[in-house]
Short mmCIF file of C-alpha atoms in Angstrom, two decimals:
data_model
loop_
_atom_site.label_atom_id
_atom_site.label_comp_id
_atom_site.label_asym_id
_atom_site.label_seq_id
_atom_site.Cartn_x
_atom_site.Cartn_y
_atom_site.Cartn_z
CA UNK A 13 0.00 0.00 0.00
CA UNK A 14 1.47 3.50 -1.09
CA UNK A 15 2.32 6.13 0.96
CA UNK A 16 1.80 9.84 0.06
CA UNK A 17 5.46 10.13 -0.17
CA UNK A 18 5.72 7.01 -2.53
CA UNK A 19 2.23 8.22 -4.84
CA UNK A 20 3.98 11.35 -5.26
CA UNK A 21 6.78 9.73 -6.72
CA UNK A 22 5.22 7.81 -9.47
CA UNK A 23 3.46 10.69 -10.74
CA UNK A 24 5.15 12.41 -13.42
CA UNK A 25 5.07 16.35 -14.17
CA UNK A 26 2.61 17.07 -16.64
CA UNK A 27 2.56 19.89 -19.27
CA UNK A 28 0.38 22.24 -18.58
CA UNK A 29 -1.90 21.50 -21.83
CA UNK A 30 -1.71 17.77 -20.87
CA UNK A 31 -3.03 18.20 -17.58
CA UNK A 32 -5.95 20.90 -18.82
CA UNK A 33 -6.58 17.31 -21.29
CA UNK A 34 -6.58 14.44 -18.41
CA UNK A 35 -8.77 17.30 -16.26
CA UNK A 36 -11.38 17.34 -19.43
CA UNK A 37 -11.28 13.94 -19.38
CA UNK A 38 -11.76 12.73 -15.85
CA UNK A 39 -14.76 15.31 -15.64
CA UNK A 40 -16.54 14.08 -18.68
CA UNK A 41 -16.28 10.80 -17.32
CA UNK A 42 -17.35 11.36 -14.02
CA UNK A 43 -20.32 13.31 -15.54
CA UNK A 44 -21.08 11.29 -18.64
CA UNK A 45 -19.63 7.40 -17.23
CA UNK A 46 -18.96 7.22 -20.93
CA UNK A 47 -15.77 7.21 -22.44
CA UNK A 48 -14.96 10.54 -23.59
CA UNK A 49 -13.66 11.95 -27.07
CA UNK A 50 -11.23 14.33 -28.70
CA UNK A 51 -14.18 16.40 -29.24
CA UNK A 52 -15.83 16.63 -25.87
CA UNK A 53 -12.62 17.62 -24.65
CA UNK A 54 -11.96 20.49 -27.30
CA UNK A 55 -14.90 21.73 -26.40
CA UNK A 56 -14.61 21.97 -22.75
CA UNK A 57 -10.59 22.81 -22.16
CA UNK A 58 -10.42 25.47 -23.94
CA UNK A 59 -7.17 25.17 -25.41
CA UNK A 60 -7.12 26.83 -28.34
CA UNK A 61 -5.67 23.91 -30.36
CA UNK A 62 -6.75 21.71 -33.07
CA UNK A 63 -8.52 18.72 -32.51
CA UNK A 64 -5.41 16.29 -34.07
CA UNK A 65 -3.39 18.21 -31.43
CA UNK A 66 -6.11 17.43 -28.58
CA UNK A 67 -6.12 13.35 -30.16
CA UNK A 68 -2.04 13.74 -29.80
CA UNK A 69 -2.29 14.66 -26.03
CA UNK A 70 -4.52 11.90 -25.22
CA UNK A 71 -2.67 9.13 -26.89
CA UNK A 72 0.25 10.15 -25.22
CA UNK A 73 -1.38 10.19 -21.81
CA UNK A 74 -2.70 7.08 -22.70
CA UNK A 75 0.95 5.88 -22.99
CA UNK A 76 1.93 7.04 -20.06
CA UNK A 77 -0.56 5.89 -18.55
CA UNK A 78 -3.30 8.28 -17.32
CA UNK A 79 -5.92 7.26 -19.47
CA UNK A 80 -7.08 4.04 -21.25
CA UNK A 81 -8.90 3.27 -24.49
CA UNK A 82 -11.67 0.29 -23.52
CA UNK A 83 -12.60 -0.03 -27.62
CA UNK A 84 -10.34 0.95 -30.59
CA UNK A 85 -13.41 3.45 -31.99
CA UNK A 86 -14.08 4.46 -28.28
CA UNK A 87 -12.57 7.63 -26.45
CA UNK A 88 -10.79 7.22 -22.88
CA UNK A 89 -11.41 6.69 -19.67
CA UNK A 90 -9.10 7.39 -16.68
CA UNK A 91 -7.23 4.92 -15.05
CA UNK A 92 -6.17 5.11 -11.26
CA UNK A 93 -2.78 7.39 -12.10
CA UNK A 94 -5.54 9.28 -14.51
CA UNK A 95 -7.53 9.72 -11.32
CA UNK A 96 -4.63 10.45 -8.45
CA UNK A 97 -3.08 13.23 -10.77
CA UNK A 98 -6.69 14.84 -11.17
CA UNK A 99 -7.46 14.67 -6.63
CA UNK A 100 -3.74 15.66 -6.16
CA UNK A 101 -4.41 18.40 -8.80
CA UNK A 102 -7.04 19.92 -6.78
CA UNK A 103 -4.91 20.81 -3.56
CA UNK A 104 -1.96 21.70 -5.07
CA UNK A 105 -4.30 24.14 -6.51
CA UNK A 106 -5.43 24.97 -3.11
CA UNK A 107 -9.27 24.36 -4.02
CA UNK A 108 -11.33 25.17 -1.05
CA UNK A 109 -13.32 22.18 -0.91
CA UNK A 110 -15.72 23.56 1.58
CA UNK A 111 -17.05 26.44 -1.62
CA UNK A 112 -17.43 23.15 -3.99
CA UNK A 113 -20.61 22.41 -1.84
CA UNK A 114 -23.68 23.91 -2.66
CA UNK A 115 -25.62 26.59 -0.99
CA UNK A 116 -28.92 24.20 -0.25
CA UNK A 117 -26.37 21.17 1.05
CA UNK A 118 -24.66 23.77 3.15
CA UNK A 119 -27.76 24.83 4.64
CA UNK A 120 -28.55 21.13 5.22
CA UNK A 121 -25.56 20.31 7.03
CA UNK A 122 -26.11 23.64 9.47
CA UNK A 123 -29.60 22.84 10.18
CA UNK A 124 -28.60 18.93 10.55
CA UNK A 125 -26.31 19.99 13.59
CA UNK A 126 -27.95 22.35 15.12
CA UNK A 127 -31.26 21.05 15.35
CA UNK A 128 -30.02 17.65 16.23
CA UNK A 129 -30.17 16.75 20.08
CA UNK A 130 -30.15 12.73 19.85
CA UNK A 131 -28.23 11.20 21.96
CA UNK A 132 -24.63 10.09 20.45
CA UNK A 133 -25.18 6.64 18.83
CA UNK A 134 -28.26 8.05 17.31
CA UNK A 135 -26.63 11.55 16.12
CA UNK A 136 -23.71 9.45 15.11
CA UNK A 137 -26.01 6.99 12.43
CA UNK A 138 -28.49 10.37 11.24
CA UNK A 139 -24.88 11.39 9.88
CA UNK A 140 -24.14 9.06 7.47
CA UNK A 141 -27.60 9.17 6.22
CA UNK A 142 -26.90 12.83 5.73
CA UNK A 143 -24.05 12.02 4.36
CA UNK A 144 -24.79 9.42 2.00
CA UNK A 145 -27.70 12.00 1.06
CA UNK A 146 -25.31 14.46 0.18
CA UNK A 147 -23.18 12.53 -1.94
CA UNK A 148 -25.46 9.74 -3.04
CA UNK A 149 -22.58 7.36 -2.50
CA UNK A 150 -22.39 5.31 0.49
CA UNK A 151 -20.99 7.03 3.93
CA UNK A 152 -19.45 5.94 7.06
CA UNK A 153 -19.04 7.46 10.54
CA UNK A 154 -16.26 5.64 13.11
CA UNK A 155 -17.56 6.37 16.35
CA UNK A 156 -15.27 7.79 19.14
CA UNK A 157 -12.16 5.19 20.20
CA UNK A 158 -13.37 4.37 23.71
CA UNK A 159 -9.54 4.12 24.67
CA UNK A 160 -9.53 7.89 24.16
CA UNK A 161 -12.95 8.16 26.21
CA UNK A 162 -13.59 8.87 29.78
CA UNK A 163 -16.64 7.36 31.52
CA UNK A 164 -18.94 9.50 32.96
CA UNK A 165 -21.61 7.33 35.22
CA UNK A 166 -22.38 4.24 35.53
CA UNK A 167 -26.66 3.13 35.74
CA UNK A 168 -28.35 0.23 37.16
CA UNK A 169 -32.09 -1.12 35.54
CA UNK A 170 -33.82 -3.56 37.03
CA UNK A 171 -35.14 -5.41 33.90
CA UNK A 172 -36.88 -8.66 35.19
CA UNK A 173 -36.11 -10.71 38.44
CA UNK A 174 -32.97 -11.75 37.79
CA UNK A 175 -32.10 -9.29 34.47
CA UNK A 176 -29.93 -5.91 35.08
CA UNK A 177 -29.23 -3.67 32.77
CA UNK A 178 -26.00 -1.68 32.87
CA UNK A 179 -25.22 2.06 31.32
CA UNK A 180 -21.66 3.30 31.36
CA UNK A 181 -22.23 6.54 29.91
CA UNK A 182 -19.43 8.09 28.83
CA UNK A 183 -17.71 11.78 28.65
CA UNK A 184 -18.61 12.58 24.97
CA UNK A 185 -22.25 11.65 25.65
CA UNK A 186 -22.02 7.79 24.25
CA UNK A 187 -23.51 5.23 26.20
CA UNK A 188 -22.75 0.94 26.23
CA UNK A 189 -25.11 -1.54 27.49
CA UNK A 190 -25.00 -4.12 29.13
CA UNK A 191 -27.49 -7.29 30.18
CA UNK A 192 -26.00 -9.07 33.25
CA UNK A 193 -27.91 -11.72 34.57
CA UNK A 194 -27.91 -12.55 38.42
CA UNK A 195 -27.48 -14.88 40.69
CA UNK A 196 -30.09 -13.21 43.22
CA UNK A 197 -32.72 -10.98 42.61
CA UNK A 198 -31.62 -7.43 43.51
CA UNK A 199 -33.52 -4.74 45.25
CA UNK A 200 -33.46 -1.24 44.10
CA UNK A 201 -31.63 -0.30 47.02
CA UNK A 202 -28.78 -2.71 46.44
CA UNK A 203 -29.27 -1.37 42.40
CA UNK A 204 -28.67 2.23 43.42
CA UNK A 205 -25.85 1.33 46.02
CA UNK A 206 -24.13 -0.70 43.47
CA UNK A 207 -24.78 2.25 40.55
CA UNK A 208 -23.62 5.02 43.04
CA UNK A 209 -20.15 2.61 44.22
CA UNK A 210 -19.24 2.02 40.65
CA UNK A 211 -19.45 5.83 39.18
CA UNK A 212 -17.29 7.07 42.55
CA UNK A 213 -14.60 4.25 41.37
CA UNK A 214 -14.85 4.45 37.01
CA UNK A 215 -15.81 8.05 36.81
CA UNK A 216 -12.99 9.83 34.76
CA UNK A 217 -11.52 6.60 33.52
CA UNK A 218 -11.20 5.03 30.34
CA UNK A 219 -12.50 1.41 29.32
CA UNK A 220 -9.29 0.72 28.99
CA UNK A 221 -8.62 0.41 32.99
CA UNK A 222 -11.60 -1.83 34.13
CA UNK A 223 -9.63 -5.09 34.27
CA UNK A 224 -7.47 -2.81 36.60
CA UNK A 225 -10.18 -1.87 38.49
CA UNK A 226 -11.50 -5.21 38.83
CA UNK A 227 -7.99 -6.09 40.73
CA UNK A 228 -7.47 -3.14 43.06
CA UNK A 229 -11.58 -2.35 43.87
CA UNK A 230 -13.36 -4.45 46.41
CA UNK A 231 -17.06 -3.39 46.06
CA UNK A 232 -20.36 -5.23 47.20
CA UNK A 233 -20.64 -8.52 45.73
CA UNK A 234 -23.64 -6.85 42.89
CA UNK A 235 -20.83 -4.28 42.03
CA UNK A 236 -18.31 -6.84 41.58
CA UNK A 237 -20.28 -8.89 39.50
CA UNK A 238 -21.49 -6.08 36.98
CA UNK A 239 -17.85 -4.70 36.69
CA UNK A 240 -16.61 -8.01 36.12
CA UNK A 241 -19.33 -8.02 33.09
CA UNK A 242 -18.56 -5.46 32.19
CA UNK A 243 -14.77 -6.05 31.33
CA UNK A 244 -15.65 -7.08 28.10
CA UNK A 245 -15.74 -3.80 26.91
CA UNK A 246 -12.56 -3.50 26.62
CA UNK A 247 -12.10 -6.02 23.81
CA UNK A 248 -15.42 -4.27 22.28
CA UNK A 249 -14.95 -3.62 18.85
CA UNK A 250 -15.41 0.47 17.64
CA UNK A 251 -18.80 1.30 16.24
CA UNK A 252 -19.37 1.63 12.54
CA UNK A 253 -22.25 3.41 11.33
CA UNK A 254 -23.13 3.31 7.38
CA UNK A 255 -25.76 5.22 5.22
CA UNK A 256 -26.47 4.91 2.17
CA UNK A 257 -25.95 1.02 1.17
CA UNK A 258 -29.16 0.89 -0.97
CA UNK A 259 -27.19 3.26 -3.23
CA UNK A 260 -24.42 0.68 -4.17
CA UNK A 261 -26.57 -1.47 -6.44
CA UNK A 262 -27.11 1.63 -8.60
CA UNK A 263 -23.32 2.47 -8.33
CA UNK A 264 -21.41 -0.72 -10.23
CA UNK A 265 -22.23 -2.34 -12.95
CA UNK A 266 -21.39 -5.42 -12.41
CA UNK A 267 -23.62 -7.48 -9.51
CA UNK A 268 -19.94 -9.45 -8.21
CA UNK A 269 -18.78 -5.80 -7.24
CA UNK A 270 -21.80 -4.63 -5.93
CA UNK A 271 -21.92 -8.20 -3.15
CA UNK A 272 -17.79 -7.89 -2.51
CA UNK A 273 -18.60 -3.56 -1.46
CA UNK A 274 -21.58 -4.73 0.60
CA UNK A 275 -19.90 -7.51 2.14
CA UNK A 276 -17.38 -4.96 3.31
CA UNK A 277 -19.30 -2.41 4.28
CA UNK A 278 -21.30 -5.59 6.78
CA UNK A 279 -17.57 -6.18 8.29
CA UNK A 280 -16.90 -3.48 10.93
CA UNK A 281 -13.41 -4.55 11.95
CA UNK A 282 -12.23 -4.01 8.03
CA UNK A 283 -14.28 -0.82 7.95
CA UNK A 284 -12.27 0.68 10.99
CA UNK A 285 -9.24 -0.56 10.30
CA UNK A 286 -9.24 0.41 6.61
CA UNK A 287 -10.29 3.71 7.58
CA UNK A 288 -7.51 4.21 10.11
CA UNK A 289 -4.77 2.40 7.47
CA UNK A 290 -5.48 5.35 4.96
CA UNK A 291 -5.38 8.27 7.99
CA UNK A 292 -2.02 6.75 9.41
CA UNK A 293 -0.65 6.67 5.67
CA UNK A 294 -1.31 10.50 5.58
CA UNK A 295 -3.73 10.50 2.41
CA UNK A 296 -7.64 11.57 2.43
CA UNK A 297 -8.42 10.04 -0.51
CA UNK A 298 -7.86 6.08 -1.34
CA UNK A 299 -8.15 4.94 -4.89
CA UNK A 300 -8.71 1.74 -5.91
CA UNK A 301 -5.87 -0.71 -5.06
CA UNK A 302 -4.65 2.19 -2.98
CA UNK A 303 -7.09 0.88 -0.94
CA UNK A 304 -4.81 -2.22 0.21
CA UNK A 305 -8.47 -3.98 -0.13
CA UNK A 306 -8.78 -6.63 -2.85
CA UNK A 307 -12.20 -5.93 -3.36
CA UNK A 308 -12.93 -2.82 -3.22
CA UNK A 309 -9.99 -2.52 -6.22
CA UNK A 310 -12.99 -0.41 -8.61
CA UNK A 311 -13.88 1.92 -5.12
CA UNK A 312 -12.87 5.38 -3.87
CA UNK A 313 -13.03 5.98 -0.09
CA UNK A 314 -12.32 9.55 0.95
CA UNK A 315 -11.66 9.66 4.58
CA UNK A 316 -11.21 12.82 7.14
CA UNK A 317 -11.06 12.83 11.24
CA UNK A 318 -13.37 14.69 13.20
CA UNK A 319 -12.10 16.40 16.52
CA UNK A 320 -13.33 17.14 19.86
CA UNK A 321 -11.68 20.08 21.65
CA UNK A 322 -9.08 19.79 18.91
CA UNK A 323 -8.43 16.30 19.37
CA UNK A 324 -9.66 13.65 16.48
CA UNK A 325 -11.67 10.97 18.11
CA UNK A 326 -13.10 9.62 15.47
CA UNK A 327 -13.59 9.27 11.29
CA UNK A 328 -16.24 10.14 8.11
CA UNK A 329 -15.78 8.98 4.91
CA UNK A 330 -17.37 8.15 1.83
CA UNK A 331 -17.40 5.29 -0.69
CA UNK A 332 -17.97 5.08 -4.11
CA UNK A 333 -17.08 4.07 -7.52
CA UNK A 334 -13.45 5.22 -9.01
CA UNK A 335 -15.55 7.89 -10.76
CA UNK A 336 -16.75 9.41 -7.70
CA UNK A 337 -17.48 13.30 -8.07
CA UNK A 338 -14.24 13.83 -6.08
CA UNK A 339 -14.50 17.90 -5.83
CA UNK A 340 -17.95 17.74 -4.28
CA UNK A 341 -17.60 14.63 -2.45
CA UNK A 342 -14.22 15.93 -0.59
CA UNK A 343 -16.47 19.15 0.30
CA UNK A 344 -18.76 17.11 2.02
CA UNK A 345 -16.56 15.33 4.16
CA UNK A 346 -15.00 18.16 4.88
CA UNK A 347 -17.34 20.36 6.13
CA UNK A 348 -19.37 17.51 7.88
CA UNK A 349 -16.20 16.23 9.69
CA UNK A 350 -16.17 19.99 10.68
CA UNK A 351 -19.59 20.50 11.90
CA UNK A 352 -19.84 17.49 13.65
CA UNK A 353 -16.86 18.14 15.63
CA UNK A 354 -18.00 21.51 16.63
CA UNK A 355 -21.54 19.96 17.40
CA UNK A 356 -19.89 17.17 19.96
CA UNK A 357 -17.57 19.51 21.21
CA UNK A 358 -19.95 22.44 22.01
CA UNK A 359 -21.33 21.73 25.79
#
């Protein structure tokens, strides 16, 4: 899997009249999914050349190549170096991705925040529908790492006679639950006791420390036996929320890719750790076999952290085909990563 460092190295300098030709290209296909022609691209780069000239340029990026021929009669269609030199071509021109969104989806995004008062999980899931909506590609949201979370209170529910339910809420307003069945019926005396004794010892530590706690804490036997239940959520694998599936049918054309991108998206494990792969390797954007994922090799996944407090605690991204719309879809990540950062970090 490539680096930034290591992309940037394969990709060659293009002439300026070359790169106005891949840039006609890659748009027409996005907007067309058609292979596009000497024409359409004479009469949309406006380069002040003949058309033989504008057949030249594309034959030689085809050599080099940026673009490929699928039919003999046909016109091109980018390939994945076609596609990295047109996203890398956007910030070296310092596009402000944020002015690439409309100004309907921008009011959609301010009115999603700031009239949304669901609890996390909830707020969490409405934002990759939003985003998916946006975009019309599918959308992910990585919840908050609880290793970087500090619980807040712990709550006791009596469910049935020998059924408890157990809340560890936590700083940033997410909550886990638990079903712990007992031994003996408790009381909601011994409930309360138990809830109160197990807030005063976990409040302002992370998941990561109940084992710990479980060793040095000597509570009442109820306490005991819901923080040793609750142990496992340490192992607990990081949320995954997805919008937007239903659009994948409509986005491939073959029905093989469409089951191997839903059988990701269905895997949360991959999802996180793909996610995190292409943050740690310093790139937003992932392009097919950039990906590092076998079969997601005809995808896109754009990827930005969100921050609480100015610390990132969590990921957005979207996925779609190699012919994603990658100006407006990078403006959506962006300034939803944004706003949802200011909305969980706002008190």
């Amino acid at each position: 899997m490539s680096t930034p460092d290591e992309i940037n190295a394969q990709a060659e300098t293009l002439s300026a009249r070359k790169a106005a030709v891949l840039r006609a290209v890659v748009e027409g296909y996005i907007s067309t999914t058609q292979p596009v022609g000497s024409t359409h691209v004479s009469e949309t780069a406006d380069l002040q050349v003949s058309p033989a000239t504008v057949r030249n340029e594309m034959l030689a990026l085809e050599q080099a190549g940026y673009l490929h021929q699928p039919h003999t009669s046909a016109g091109r269609i980018p390939t994945e170096k076609g596609y990295r030199h047109f996203v890398d071509s956007l910030k070296q021109a310092g596009m402000d991705v944020g002015a690439k969104l409309g100004r309907s989806e921008r009011k959609q995004v301010s009115e999603f925040f700031h009239d949304s008062c669901n609890e996390l999980e909830q707020m969490l899931a409405d934002t990759s529908a939003l985003l998916a909506d946006l975009t019309a590609y599918a959308a992910l949201v990585v919840a908050p790492e609880h290793s970087s979370t500090q619980i807040h209170s712990v709550s006791l529910v009596d469910l049935s006679e020998r059924l408890v339910l157990a809340l560890v809420v936590y700083d940033n307003g997410s909550v886990d639950k638990r079903t712990i069945e007992m031994d003996n019926p408790p009381d909601s005396v011994e409930l309360a006791a138990a809830a109160k004794a197990l807030t005063d010892v976990l409040a302002g530590r992370c998941v990561t420390e109940l084992r710990q706690c479980i060793r040095d804490f000597r509570l009442t036997p109820l306490a005991n036996r819901v923080l040793g239940s609750l142990a496992d959520l340490v192992d607990a694998e990081d949320q995954v929320y997805v919008g937007g599936t239903a659009r994948v049918a409509s986005l491939f054309d073959a029905t093989d890719t469409v089951r191997s991108v839903l059988g990701i998206l269905e895997k949360q494990l991959v999802v996180v750790t793909l996610v995190r792969d292409i943050l740690d390797r310093g790139l937003t954007v992932a392009i097919g076999t950039e990906t590092g994922v076998a079969p997601l090799a005809e995808c896109s996944l754009i990827v930005a952290p969100y921050e609480v407090d100015g610390q990132p605690v969590g990921s957005i991204g979207v996925l779609g085909p190699t012919r994603m719309n990658y100006p407006q879809a990078l403006a959506a990540v962006a300034v939803v990563s944004q706003k949802l950062g200011d909305r969980l970090s706002s008190p």
